[in-house]
Amino acid sequence: MTARPTAPSGHVDGLMPDDPTVLEAPEAFDPPAPRDPRSTPPPGADSPPAGLDAPTGTPDASNPAGSPWAPPGTAPPGASVAGAPAAGGVAAGNPWAVGTAGGGTAGAGAATGLRTRSGAVALLVRSWRQLTSMRTALVLLFLLAFFAVPGSLIPQRNINPMKVEQYIADHPTIAPWLERVSAFGVFGSPWFSAVYLLLFISLIGCLWSRVIWHARALFTAPPKAPARPGRLPGGSSWTSSLDAAEAVARARGVLRKRRFRVAVAGADARRPDGSPDHSAAAEKGFLRETGNLVFHIALVVMLAGVGLGSWFGYQGSVLVITGNGFANTLIAYDTYSGGALVDPVDLPPFSMTLDTFEATYQDNGQPADFRADVTYAEDLDSPTKTATVRVNHPLKVGNAKIYLVGHGYAPHFVLRDKAGEVVWESYVPCTPRDGMFTSTCTVKIPDTGLPATGALKEPQQLAFSGVFTPTTVLKPGHGYVSTYPAATAPGLTITGFVGNLHLNEGIPQNVYTVDTRDMTQFTMTGPAGENLIAQVVAPNNPKQRTLTGLPGGLSLEVDGVREFATFQTKSDPYKGLVLGASIAIIAGLIASLRVRRRRVWVRATPLAGGGCTVEIGGLSRSDAQGFATELTTVAQAIRDDTAPDESAPDESAPDAPAPDEHVRDETARDETAKDHTAKDRTARDDAAGAAAVPGDTDVTGTDVTGTDMSGSGAVGTDAVGTGAAETAAATSTTSEDAATSTTSEREP
């Protein structure tokens, strides 16, 4: 038996699923067509491709090639086939080519209306198919993930420009090369954007054909039932007393209850032999492909949402000391990054003030809670409102959200001249370095009132560098350290420099570091002693917080500490779209992994004496073991509904078995059939032995036929033969019943 040629499962170049009209079983679909004995291929002839029946035919006028294997359309002897293009790209010289150009002569393509593509168009088509293939999409997805790695390992300029400058200063050799390849702006680099865009196009191209196919498949009837569905793996058959049409109708009802989409052959449908077609085709599991499409479409939507958010969104970070505030303007932010289509002038004009900040800690120093009480206004003319900002509980103002992302301490420095007048004063934030909030402080004072020195009249500016400890303890061998993050006993170890800070040259500097190349360290007098380069001050102790002996008779006082909070303002107008797409991705993935495609066919064949034979079979693209169990359950349900003579009791027969004794009665019939077979075999052996004894011939002849004893030998022999034949027939019938019973028992 040869198999109908089937299309390969899946699609090589894309995400195209299998055609629902193509059946996947290699056998038992249609009975083999009668084959002409003369169609045997001659020696040396090409063999047909695997899965295709050899074409039949005889040499005649319609087959000028003179070979029974030359299909219509091949060139006759002596004709040129070099210029005969084959439909679908099949070579015309191949005797198994289907759909070759007729005649095989040059210019046949023009006669048949075939179109040829130019080289540029063909290259464009091949490139598009390659770009929209699943393999290319996977490669692009891998490249996107791979190219995103540098963005997490190397500081990015749009996130923290100060870290970028520090990285460049620490790596003077490799930093210029990283700058050339946009390593400090990975996610906005041309090569990352190119991969992102190609992946976007590839996914859209892959999905377009799949969506069209799936939309058509949803409104396409299931494939017709094969000729013998019972021969499929896990298939079964049984005899029913119902009419064939009624049996199929009941099977349809059972399948519909199990959420199958069922198509029943029409009343005028005919099989190849002309008999009525009583069959039903059912399938379910389209939610699997729907979930798969939802997953990929949602992935595209999420990528689009992320891309649109990067174009129309913005974010900025600002450090706010308690009692101060900021406005949503470009100059107010310490770091700012806006989308390509965002104009900083058009930012929403909201403002916010940090009223109080409270941080609570556990006994071991672990943070317990951070609370920032703020006052804000949504617009210039809007009334002020109060709110509390916590970690992961941002303040929403319009389309923007304000997050609490960090905090620390800011000592208050006051610089005085000889007369005690304030020259400069400010709160200076310190950068935390560990969990106990040991922090580094950098103070830069450009306007000190000191006269310029040197031929170039360089300004004399002051700079201080120190270490702030919230809970200060002197640890032998380590100096002053912090043992608790709360400011219960604040202390500051500080040293000073004088010289040119180059702050007036317009060159950006890191406010948290001091360039001491053009500066000189000086000594001070303070709580630690006189004329020392390092002093320790206690802001909460008025007697231990002032430093004297600075250049020009200046003095420095650290008279207090406030806490600061770092806020991040972020506006992403498409975050809702990304969230919805993420939920759809999860839902689609669950559906594509949990749902299974199923196809079930039922065929009823009328019997000559009434009733019909019901066959059922099915196929599944995955989870064969689970489908075998499901098919068995479905077959049993249809069998119970279409075989009332076996499952329902007969009221006219008082000893008829109950429906729940069906399987037990079949087992009893099988045992009885086996017993009868053994007894018949014994009777046949006894009868054969009696025929072989001469003295018993007349008795056998008299008992069986009652004829004259003179012909008893012949008559007795015939009688014994007749009895043996009847016994054999009975045995055969009993064996068939036993086989039928065994087949019935095979089905649960």
XYZ file of C-alpha atoms in Angstrom:
748
model
C 0.000 0.000 0.000
C 1.395 3.387 -0.925
C 0.847 6.524 1.072
C -0.606 9.753 -0.128
C 2.177 12.343 -0.412
C 2.040 14.748 2.475
C 3.524 18.156 3.030
C 6.282 18.285 5.625
C 5.249 19.353 9.091
C 6.073 22.975 9.812
C 7.492 25.604 7.502
C 11.156 25.884 6.767
C 11.398 29.591 6.135
C 8.976 30.998 8.651
C 6.416 30.390 11.314
C 3.854 28.977 8.903
C 2.052 26.032 10.580
C 0.837 22.939 8.815
C -1.992 23.157 6.308
C -5.114 21.809 8.029
C -6.176 20.103 4.811
C -3.114 17.859 4.835
C -3.557 14.635 6.768
C -0.596 13.405 8.708
C -1.012 9.649 8.702
C 0.965 7.769 6.082
C -1.524 4.917 5.878
C -5.175 3.952 6.004
C -6.593 7.018 4.267
C -7.712 5.750 0.900
C -7.632 2.235 -0.484
C -4.845 1.702 -2.989
C -5.858 2.355 -6.567
C -5.637 -0.599 -8.956
C -2.315 -0.615 -10.675
C -1.650 -1.592 -14.258
C 0.795 -4.527 -14.355
C 2.314 -2.956 -17.420
C 3.321 0.051 -15.358
C 6.336 -1.738 -13.835
C 9.355 0.437 -14.519
C 11.742 -1.016 -17.090
C 15.310 -1.788 -16.106
C 17.379 1.325 -15.838
C 14.397 3.655 -15.596
C 14.284 6.229 -12.880
C 12.368 5.275 -9.759
C 9.558 7.472 -8.551
C 10.234 9.740 -5.620
C 9.499 8.348 -2.179
C 5.811 8.569 -1.322
C 4.558 8.914 -4.934
C 2.924 6.208 -7.002
C 4.495 5.596 -10.366
C 2.433 7.079 -13.199
C 0.686 4.569 -15.348
C 0.336 4.580 -19.072
C 1.196 2.806 -22.273
C 3.096 3.967 -25.317
C 0.571 5.555 -27.616
C 0.014 8.691 -29.580
C -0.496 10.729 -26.409
C 2.797 9.467 -25.037
C 5.260 10.093 -27.850
C 8.243 9.351 -25.656
C 7.431 5.669 -25.992
C 7.925 5.000 -22.295
C 5.133 4.058 -19.896
C 6.895 6.205 -17.301
C 6.922 9.429 -19.281
C 4.098 11.606 -17.897
C 2.216 13.983 -20.150
C 4.191 17.061 -20.964
C 7.671 15.536 -21.391
C 9.590 16.054 -24.565
C 9.430 13.453 -27.343
C 12.602 11.837 -28.621
C 14.799 14.295 -30.381
C 13.089 17.379 -28.954
C 15.102 19.906 -27.043
C 14.260 20.359 -23.385
C 16.879 22.921 -22.560
C 14.521 25.823 -22.933
C 11.430 24.282 -21.372
C 11.017 25.722 -17.912
C 9.088 23.572 -15.450
C 6.184 24.918 -13.454
C 7.091 25.364 -9.840
C 10.783 25.133 -10.604
C 10.792 21.391 -11.564
C 13.247 20.413 -14.268
C 11.538 19.477 -17.527
C 14.000 16.663 -18.175
C 12.910 14.802 -15.057
C 10.324 12.118 -16.012
C 8.762 12.475 -12.526
C 8.328 16.230 -12.809
C 4.715 17.195 -12.297
C 3.349 20.187 -14.140
C 6.199 20.613 -16.630
C 5.708 22.810 -19.597
C 3.930 21.049 -22.394
C 5.868 20.129 -25.471
C 9.260 20.672 -23.911
C 10.272 23.175 -26.574
C 11.982 26.469 -26.153
C 9.579 29.268 -25.371
C 7.099 26.954 -23.690
C 7.147 29.222 -20.679
C 5.684 32.019 -22.726
C 3.042 29.716 -24.134
C 1.899 28.655 -20.675
C 1.926 32.189 -19.280
C 4.741 31.575 -16.761
C 6.469 34.697 -15.463
C 10.173 35.026 -14.959
C 11.701 37.325 -12.358
C 14.623 39.587 -12.972
C 17.765 39.074 -10.949
C 17.150 42.098 -8.741
C 13.547 41.108 -7.984
C 14.543 37.511 -7.273
C 17.289 38.698 -4.923
C 14.823 40.992 -3.174
C 12.307 38.160 -2.742
C 14.950 35.805 -1.375
C 16.214 38.473 1.004
C 12.696 39.154 2.280
C 12.034 35.453 2.830
C 15.317 35.077 4.658
C 14.627 38.118 6.823
C 11.136 36.915 7.759
C 12.212 33.365 8.567
C 12.102 31.952 12.061
C 15.820 31.232 11.975
C 16.631 34.875 11.256
C 14.257 36.053 13.988
C 15.973 33.803 16.532
C 19.416 35.005 15.441
C 18.334 38.639 15.729
C 16.821 38.005 19.145
C 20.082 36.427 20.295
C 22.075 39.349 18.904
C 19.800 41.832 20.656
C 20.367 40.086 23.986
C 24.106 39.815 23.312
C 24.498 43.481 22.384
C 22.598 44.511 25.514
C 25.287 42.972 27.740
C 27.737 45.910 27.405
C 24.946 48.232 28.475
C 24.801 46.489 31.847
C 28.585 46.189 32.326
C 29.722 49.623 31.137
C 28.280 52.829 32.663
C 25.867 54.604 30.347
C 26.001 58.324 29.764
C 22.221 58.792 29.740
C 21.923 57.144 33.155
C 24.945 58.402 35.091
C 27.307 60.713 33.204
C 29.532 61.129 36.263
C 30.275 57.422 36.336
C 31.099 57.568 32.643
C 33.620 60.350 33.220
C 35.115 58.443 36.122
C 35.362 55.300 33.988
C 37.115 57.252 31.236
C 39.574 58.661 33.775
C 40.273 55.219 35.237
C 40.702 53.511 31.838
C 42.516 55.984 29.584
C 43.622 53.291 27.130
C 40.423 51.430 26.357
C 37.953 54.281 26.941
C 38.588 56.043 23.581
C 37.915 52.808 21.700
C 34.722 52.253 23.667
C 33.690 55.797 22.828
C 34.154 55.114 19.119
C 31.791 52.126 19.183
C 29.159 53.961 21.294
C 29.737 51.675 24.273
C 28.722 54.470 26.666
C 25.371 54.774 24.896
C 24.627 51.195 23.875
C 20.862 51.400 23.667
C 20.972 54.431 21.398
C 23.854 53.250 19.226
C 23.328 52.707 15.487
C 24.208 49.018 15.608
C 21.822 48.270 18.477
C 19.046 50.240 16.778
C 19.659 48.360 13.520
C 19.300 44.958 15.194
C 16.213 46.174 17.043
C 14.597 47.420 13.829
C 15.457 44.258 11.864
C 13.976 42.097 14.615
C 10.826 44.201 14.547
C 10.474 43.830 10.771
C 11.249 40.104 10.918
C 8.563 39.447 13.515
C 5.959 41.412 11.579
C 6.804 39.560 8.365
C 6.617 36.200 10.122
C 3.292 36.979 11.720
C 1.529 38.464 8.717
C 1.186 35.208 6.783
C 0.419 33.248 9.941
C -2.433 35.542 10.934
C -3.963 35.247 7.461
C -3.623 31.477 7.489
C -5.100 31.148 10.972
C -8.035 33.402 10.092
C -8.810 31.177 7.114
C -8.356 27.994 9.127
C -10.899 29.164 11.697
C -13.579 29.237 8.996
C -12.452 26.127 7.120
C -14.189 22.794 7.690
C -12.088 19.989 9.169
C -10.477 17.623 6.636
C -12.705 14.794 5.426
C -12.628 11.422 7.097
C -10.270 8.815 5.599
C -11.606 5.594 4.087
C -10.712 3.457 7.105
C -10.222 5.626 10.201
C -10.195 2.516 12.382
C -6.779 1.632 10.976
C -5.169 4.739 12.417
C -3.094 4.262 15.580
C -5.493 3.837 18.474
C -8.472 3.445 16.145
C -11.289 0.996 16.776
C -14.522 -0.255 15.228
C -17.723 -1.957 16.325
C -21.109 -2.993 15.027
C -24.189 -0.944 15.777
C -27.860 -1.701 15.168
C -28.477 1.952 14.295
C -28.746 3.314 10.815
C -25.458 4.728 9.504
C -26.780 8.288 9.356
C -28.196 8.028 12.884
C -24.900 6.639 14.209
C -22.969 9.547 12.694
C -25.480 12.030 14.111
C -25.054 10.585 17.596
C -21.283 10.629 17.229
C -21.531 14.285 16.272
C -23.445 15.029 19.459
C -20.828 13.302 21.592
C -18.005 15.200 19.917
C -19.801 18.530 20.241
C -20.190 17.975 23.980
C -16.424 17.580 24.150
C -15.872 20.938 22.425
C -14.918 19.510 19.049
C -15.722 21.435 15.894
C -17.587 18.842 13.810
C -18.350 18.679 10.092
C -20.719 15.917 8.909
C -20.723 14.778 5.302
C -23.755 16.048 3.404
C -26.715 13.897 2.455
C -25.630 13.850 -1.198
C -21.970 13.093 -0.404
C -20.602 9.991 -2.091
C -17.526 7.876 -1.599
C -15.243 6.986 -4.524
C -17.175 3.734 -5.091
C -20.468 5.635 -5.351
C -21.867 4.579 -1.971
C -23.253 7.195 0.450
C -20.662 8.886 2.640
C -21.689 8.650 6.291
C -18.793 10.288 8.119
C -17.941 13.070 10.523
C -14.692 15.001 10.863
C -13.915 16.826 14.093
C -11.043 18.879 15.398
C -10.218 21.122 18.312
C -7.218 22.885 19.755
C -7.167 26.012 17.592
C -6.574 27.916 20.811
C -3.016 26.573 20.687
C -2.242 28.412 17.480
C -4.248 31.411 18.692
C -2.143 31.548 21.848
C 1.011 31.228 19.794
C -0.038 34.142 17.619
C -1.092 36.188 20.649
C 2.329 35.546 22.184
C 4.222 36.767 19.129
C 1.878 39.673 18.404
C 2.114 40.801 22.028
C 5.895 40.561 21.771
C 5.805 42.903 18.783
C 3.451 45.255 20.632
C 5.738 45.253 23.661
C 8.759 46.058 21.499
C 6.759 48.830 19.854
C 5.709 50.180 23.246
C 9.295 50.197 24.485
C 10.425 51.953 21.321
C 7.665 54.568 21.473
C 8.378 55.110 25.151
C 12.017 55.824 24.377
C 10.922 58.423 21.799
C 8.206 60.189 23.779
C 9.386 59.554 27.361
C 11.915 61.262 29.606
C 13.520 60.757 32.994
C 15.620 62.833 35.329
C 17.266 62.460 38.735
C 17.571 65.167 41.336
C 19.023 65.319 44.852
C 16.871 67.349 47.231
C 18.000 68.364 50.707
C 15.313 68.560 53.368
C 13.628 71.951 53.157
C 14.495 72.460 49.496
C 12.630 71.544 46.332
C 12.818 71.385 42.570
C 10.766 72.161 39.476
C 10.290 69.968 36.425
C 12.779 71.862 34.279
C 15.930 70.746 32.537
C 18.227 72.912 34.660
C 16.841 71.512 37.918
C 17.878 67.924 37.261
C 21.287 66.513 38.088
C 20.927 63.986 35.267
C 18.378 64.112 32.481
C 17.635 61.955 29.443
C 14.771 62.653 27.089
C 13.376 60.930 24.046
C 14.191 62.020 20.545
C 10.730 63.574 20.163
C 10.637 65.280 23.581
C 11.261 69.011 23.803
C 12.509 69.994 27.309
C 10.667 73.296 26.953
C 7.355 71.448 26.879
C 7.851 69.495 30.110
C 4.834 69.651 32.467
C 5.389 72.587 34.898
C 4.978 70.784 38.226
C 7.117 71.434 41.315
C 7.819 69.624 44.583
C 9.346 70.469 47.986
C 10.823 67.952 50.432
C 9.386 68.879 53.824
C 10.769 66.053 55.955
C 12.615 62.806 55.448
C 12.557 59.988 57.958
C 14.553 56.773 57.823
C 14.099 53.983 60.351
C 16.473 51.087 60.900
C 16.554 47.806 62.738
C 18.954 47.166 65.618
C 21.511 45.582 63.292
C 21.451 48.564 60.953
C 19.215 47.077 58.272
C 16.792 49.644 56.823
C 13.161 49.271 57.862
C 11.387 52.158 56.142
C 12.038 55.372 54.225
C 9.445 58.115 54.248
C 9.523 61.428 52.395
C 6.777 63.958 53.135
C 6.451 66.382 50.225
C 4.390 69.324 49.061
C 3.740 69.605 45.334
C 1.791 71.573 42.746
C 0.706 70.050 39.431
C 0.775 73.357 37.549
C 1.813 76.949 37.989
C -1.681 78.005 39.032
C -2.642 74.794 40.836
C -3.011 74.688 44.617
C -0.358 72.841 46.594
C -0.983 69.354 47.881
C 0.791 67.114 50.363
C 1.812 63.523 49.816
C 4.119 60.840 51.142
C 6.608 59.102 48.896
C 8.002 55.715 49.850
C 10.123 53.116 48.104
C 8.016 51.482 45.351
C 5.176 53.921 46.153
C 5.821 56.847 43.804
C 4.005 60.143 43.550
C 2.039 60.438 40.314
C 1.832 63.894 38.761
C 0.171 63.929 35.363
C 1.896 61.384 33.117
C 5.015 61.375 35.292
C 5.872 59.415 38.404
C 8.323 60.569 41.071
C 10.208 57.702 42.731
C 12.267 57.732 45.923
C 15.548 56.070 44.939
C 18.114 57.059 47.573
C 19.061 59.189 50.564
C 22.056 60.352 52.587
C 23.448 63.143 54.771
C 24.382 66.732 53.971
C 26.466 68.632 56.600
C 26.136 72.413 56.732
C 29.411 74.308 56.139
C 29.937 78.004 56.971
C 33.080 79.913 55.870
C 33.873 83.173 57.752
C 36.523 85.836 57.321
C 38.676 87.457 60.030
C 35.821 89.667 61.118
C 33.472 86.740 61.519
C 31.388 87.657 58.501
C 29.941 84.839 56.487
C 31.750 84.494 53.186
C 30.069 81.310 51.992
C 27.713 78.728 53.433
C 25.853 75.700 52.060
C 24.614 72.192 52.737
C 26.906 69.757 50.935
C 25.626 66.231 50.197
C 27.979 63.379 51.036
C 28.131 60.161 49.039
C 27.341 56.984 51.061
C 29.952 54.223 50.776
C 28.616 51.382 52.928
C 25.553 50.129 54.770
C 26.401 52.178 57.874
C 26.376 55.287 55.682
C 30.038 56.106 56.019
C 30.159 58.870 53.396
C 32.712 60.923 51.512
C 32.258 64.685 51.402
C 33.739 67.129 48.917
C 33.444 70.876 49.467
C 34.486 73.382 46.773
C 34.456 77.119 47.551
C 35.303 79.210 44.475
C 34.746 82.680 46.013
C 36.875 82.924 49.144
C 37.911 86.605 49.064
C 41.590 85.642 48.931
C 43.778 87.648 46.535
C 45.022 86.068 43.316
C 48.658 84.995 43.165
C 51.321 84.480 40.544
C 52.028 86.114 37.251
C 48.836 84.693 35.807
C 46.808 85.978 38.737
C 45.382 82.557 39.481
C 42.489 82.622 41.954
C 42.957 81.229 45.426
C 40.080 78.834 45.969
C 39.436 76.400 48.798
C 38.552 72.740 48.724
C 37.865 70.320 51.533
C 37.682 66.557 51.455
C 36.461 64.446 54.321
C 34.687 61.372 55.632
C 31.337 61.705 57.381
C 30.297 59.093 59.979
C 26.673 59.219 61.261
C 27.414 57.318 64.475
C 31.090 58.006 65.128
C 33.238 55.567 67.095
C 37.042 55.511 67.344
C 38.213 52.052 66.399
C 41.875 51.292 67.166
C 43.846 50.668 64.027
C 41.063 51.990 61.789
C 40.353 55.487 63.026
C 36.860 56.930 63.194
C 34.149 54.630 61.780
C 30.351 54.499 61.768
C 28.581 51.726 63.670
C 24.964 52.663 62.881
C 23.328 54.360 59.857
C 21.284 56.874 61.887
C 22.928 60.220 62.761
C 23.091 59.733 66.535
C 26.691 60.990 66.940
C 27.764 62.560 63.648
C 31.422 63.250 63.000
C 33.510 64.559 60.116
C 37.192 63.914 59.466
C 38.355 66.678 57.129
C 41.416 68.068 55.357
C 41.817 71.249 53.241
C 43.491 72.514 50.051
C 44.091 75.956 48.567
C 44.782 76.815 44.934
C 43.121 76.930 41.547
C 40.115 74.623 41.125
C 39.642 75.761 37.508
C 35.958 76.302 38.192
C 35.920 79.527 36.164
C 37.138 77.929 32.933
C 33.801 76.459 31.840
C 35.046 72.867 31.896
C 32.611 70.368 33.480
C 33.876 68.742 36.657
C 32.791 66.009 38.971
C 31.395 67.695 42.059
C 32.272 64.666 44.188
C 36.038 64.675 43.503
C 38.841 67.227 43.946
C 41.622 67.701 41.406
C 44.601 68.646 43.600
C 47.209 69.037 40.846
C 47.218 72.851 41.149
C 46.426 72.975 44.862
C 48.381 72.860 48.123
C 47.325 71.140 51.310
C 47.343 73.362 54.382
C 47.235 72.815 58.138
C 44.386 73.734 60.473
C 43.695 74.162 64.150
C 40.722 72.357 65.646
C 39.484 69.795 68.176
C 42.309 67.388 67.283
C 45.094 69.939 67.879
C 47.022 72.792 66.315
C 48.554 72.948 62.835
C 47.342 69.548 61.671
C 46.475 68.617 58.115
C 43.470 66.570 59.287
C 40.891 67.459 61.890
C 37.808 65.791 63.367
C 34.729 67.915 64.043
C 31.427 67.072 65.743
C 28.531 69.019 64.196
C 26.307 68.488 67.241
C 28.942 69.811 69.698
C 29.401 73.606 69.518
C 32.879 73.319 71.066
C 34.161 70.793 68.535
C 32.836 71.968 65.177
C 34.991 74.943 64.195
C 38.321 74.945 62.333
C 40.691 77.909 62.389
C 44.099 78.726 60.954
C 42.915 78.589 57.352
C 44.687 80.715 54.708
C 43.929 84.447 54.994
C 42.636 84.082 58.561
C 39.500 82.280 57.408
C 37.578 79.811 59.587
C 35.249 76.932 58.763
C 32.361 75.742 60.906
C 30.235 72.576 60.476
C 27.164 73.457 62.498
C 24.538 70.893 61.481
C 23.446 67.925 59.410
C 20.354 67.388 57.305
C 19.211 64.376 55.356
C 18.690 64.470 51.630
C 16.619 62.292 49.306
C 17.230 61.386 45.694
C 14.169 61.391 43.457
C 13.766 60.098 39.933
C 11.118 61.591 37.696
C 10.056 59.266 34.907
C 7.451 59.736 32.220
C 6.577 56.829 29.924
C 3.264 57.409 28.139
C 3.263 53.874 26.701
C 3.903 51.908 29.876
C 0.261 50.760 29.930
C 0.690 49.335 26.451
C 3.813 47.472 27.547
C 2.034 46.127 30.624
C -0.930 44.868 28.601
C 1.407 43.254 26.081
C 3.320 41.534 28.880
C 0.115 40.059 30.283
C -0.899 38.916 26.797
C 2.512 37.273 26.338
C 2.028 35.196 29.472
C -1.557 34.263 28.554
C -0.587 33.326 25.001
C 2.353 31.267 26.196
C 0.167 29.325 28.627
C -2.409 28.634 25.909
C 0.215 27.518 23.388
C 1.799 25.143 25.901
C -1.348 23.705 27.491
C -3.712 23.251 24.535
C -3.257 20.342 22.115
C -4.446 20.001 18.527
C -6.774 16.999 18.055
C -8.472 15.521 14.998
C -11.023 12.726 15.186
C -12.867 10.995 12.336
C -15.927 8.773 12.547
C -17.225 6.720 9.636
C -20.307 4.480 9.567
C -20.639 1.802 6.876
C -24.115 0.252 6.354
C -24.405 -3.537 6.668
C -26.441 -5.713 4.324
C -28.566 -7.164 7.111
C -29.247 -3.810 8.771
C -27.232 -1.719 11.180
C -23.772 -0.448 10.439
C -20.108 -0.703 11.310
C -18.743 2.342 13.120
C -15.057 3.198 12.856
C -13.225 5.904 14.758
C -9.666 7.176 14.560
C -7.723 10.312 15.221
C -4.437 12.139 15.035
C -2.562 14.556 17.242
C 0.406 16.731 16.437
C 1.857 16.314 19.910
C 1.307 14.463 23.170
C 0.602 11.117 21.497
C 0.289 9.295 24.815
C -2.235 11.748 26.207
C -4.205 11.711 22.968
C -4.393 7.902 23.029
C -6.164 8.087 26.380
C -8.477 10.850 25.180
C -9.291 8.986 21.963
C -10.124 5.861 23.947
C -12.482 7.870 26.151
C -14.161 9.509 23.161
C -14.500 6.167 21.368
C -16.102 4.597 24.417
C -18.565 7.496 24.737
C -19.548 7.221 21.062
C -19.755 3.457 21.330
C -22.078 3.660 24.315
C -24.301 6.057 22.387
C -24.315 4.195 19.068
C -24.504 0.577 20.281
C -27.733 0.341 22.346
C -28.000 -3.373 21.631
C -24.844 -3.925 23.690
C -25.176 -1.282 26.358
C -28.966 -1.081 27.037
C -31.011 -3.990 28.519
C -33.718 -5.649 26.383
C -37.033 -5.539 28.281
C -38.401 -8.476 26.265
C -35.641 -10.720 27.569
C -35.881 -11.100 31.347
C -32.294 -12.289 31.608
C -30.823 -9.423 29.589
C -27.720 -7.950 31.217
C -27.734 -4.489 32.672
C -25.627 -1.771 31.045
C -23.092 -1.832 33.839
C -22.549 -5.588 33.264
C -21.582 -5.070 29.621
C -17.882 -5.784 29.953
C -18.466 -8.711 32.333
C -20.949 -10.351 29.921
C -18.526 -10.009 27.020
C -15.858 -11.737 29.087
C -18.301 -14.566 29.882
C -19.172 -14.938 26.188
C -15.508 -15.144 25.350
C -14.969 -17.923 27.900
C -18.039 -19.780 26.565
C -16.776 -19.444 23.016
C -13.437 -20.916 24.020
C -15.185 -23.841 25.782
C -17.350 -24.545 22.725
C -14.306 -24.471 20.491
C -12.566 -27.090 22.635
C -15.660 -29.354 22.694
C -16.121 -29.077 18.914
C -12.492 -29.975 18.370
C -12.954 -33.113 20.563
C -16.147 -34.087 18.728
C -14.411 -33.703 15.384
C -11.570 -35.968 16.497
C -14.060 -38.626 17.757
C -16.019 -38.478 14.506
C -12.870 -38.928 12.455
C -11.884 -41.944 14.577
C -15.340 -43.547 14.174
C -15.158 -43.203 10.386
C -11.870 -45.109 10.366
C -13.383 -48.244 12.166
C -15.150 -50.697 9.682
C -17.364 -52.264 12.306
C -18.921 -48.917 13.152
C -19.604 -47.818 9.592
C -23.085 -49.312 9.296
C -24.139 -47.999 12.655
C -22.991 -44.486 11.787
C -24.685 -44.738 8.413
C -27.946 -45.991 9.918
C -28.018 -43.388 12.654
C -27.211 -40.508 10.385
C -29.026 -41.287 7.110
C -31.325 -44.273 7.715
C -30.473 -45.748 4.254
C -29.804 -49.329 3.117
C -26.945 -51.049 4.908
C -25.398 -52.216 1.659
C -24.191 -48.655 1.051
C -23.572 -47.904 4.652
C -19.854 -47.537 4.205
C -20.143 -44.805 1.639
C -23.116 -43.225 3.263
C -21.490 -43.317 6.678
C -18.345 -41.744 5.333
C -20.306 -38.946 3.688
C -22.266 -38.447 6.855
C -19.169 -38.178 8.924
C -17.688 -35.736 6.426
C -20.843 -33.672 6.507
C -20.844 -33.627 10.281
C -17.205 -32.599 10.329
C -17.920 -29.768 7.905
C -20.807 -28.559 10.039
C -18.639 -28.799 13.110
C -15.882 -26.818 11.398
C -18.400 -24.176 10.327
C -19.692 -23.897 13.858
C -16.176 -23.670 15.133
C -15.412 -20.914 12.625
C -18.528 -18.996 13.643
C -17.674 -19.391 17.298
C -14.141 -18.226 16.643
C -15.457 -15.144 14.849
C -17.725 -14.411 17.796
C -14.794 -14.826 20.118
C -12.695 -12.506 17.971
C -15.507 -9.971 17.920
C -15.805 -10.220 21.679
C -12.075 -9.827 22.056
C -12.148 -6.746 19.832
C -14.967 -5.333 21.899
C -13.049 -5.981 25.097
C -10.070 -4.171 23.713
C -12.006 -0.935 23.911
C -12.575 0.328 27.445
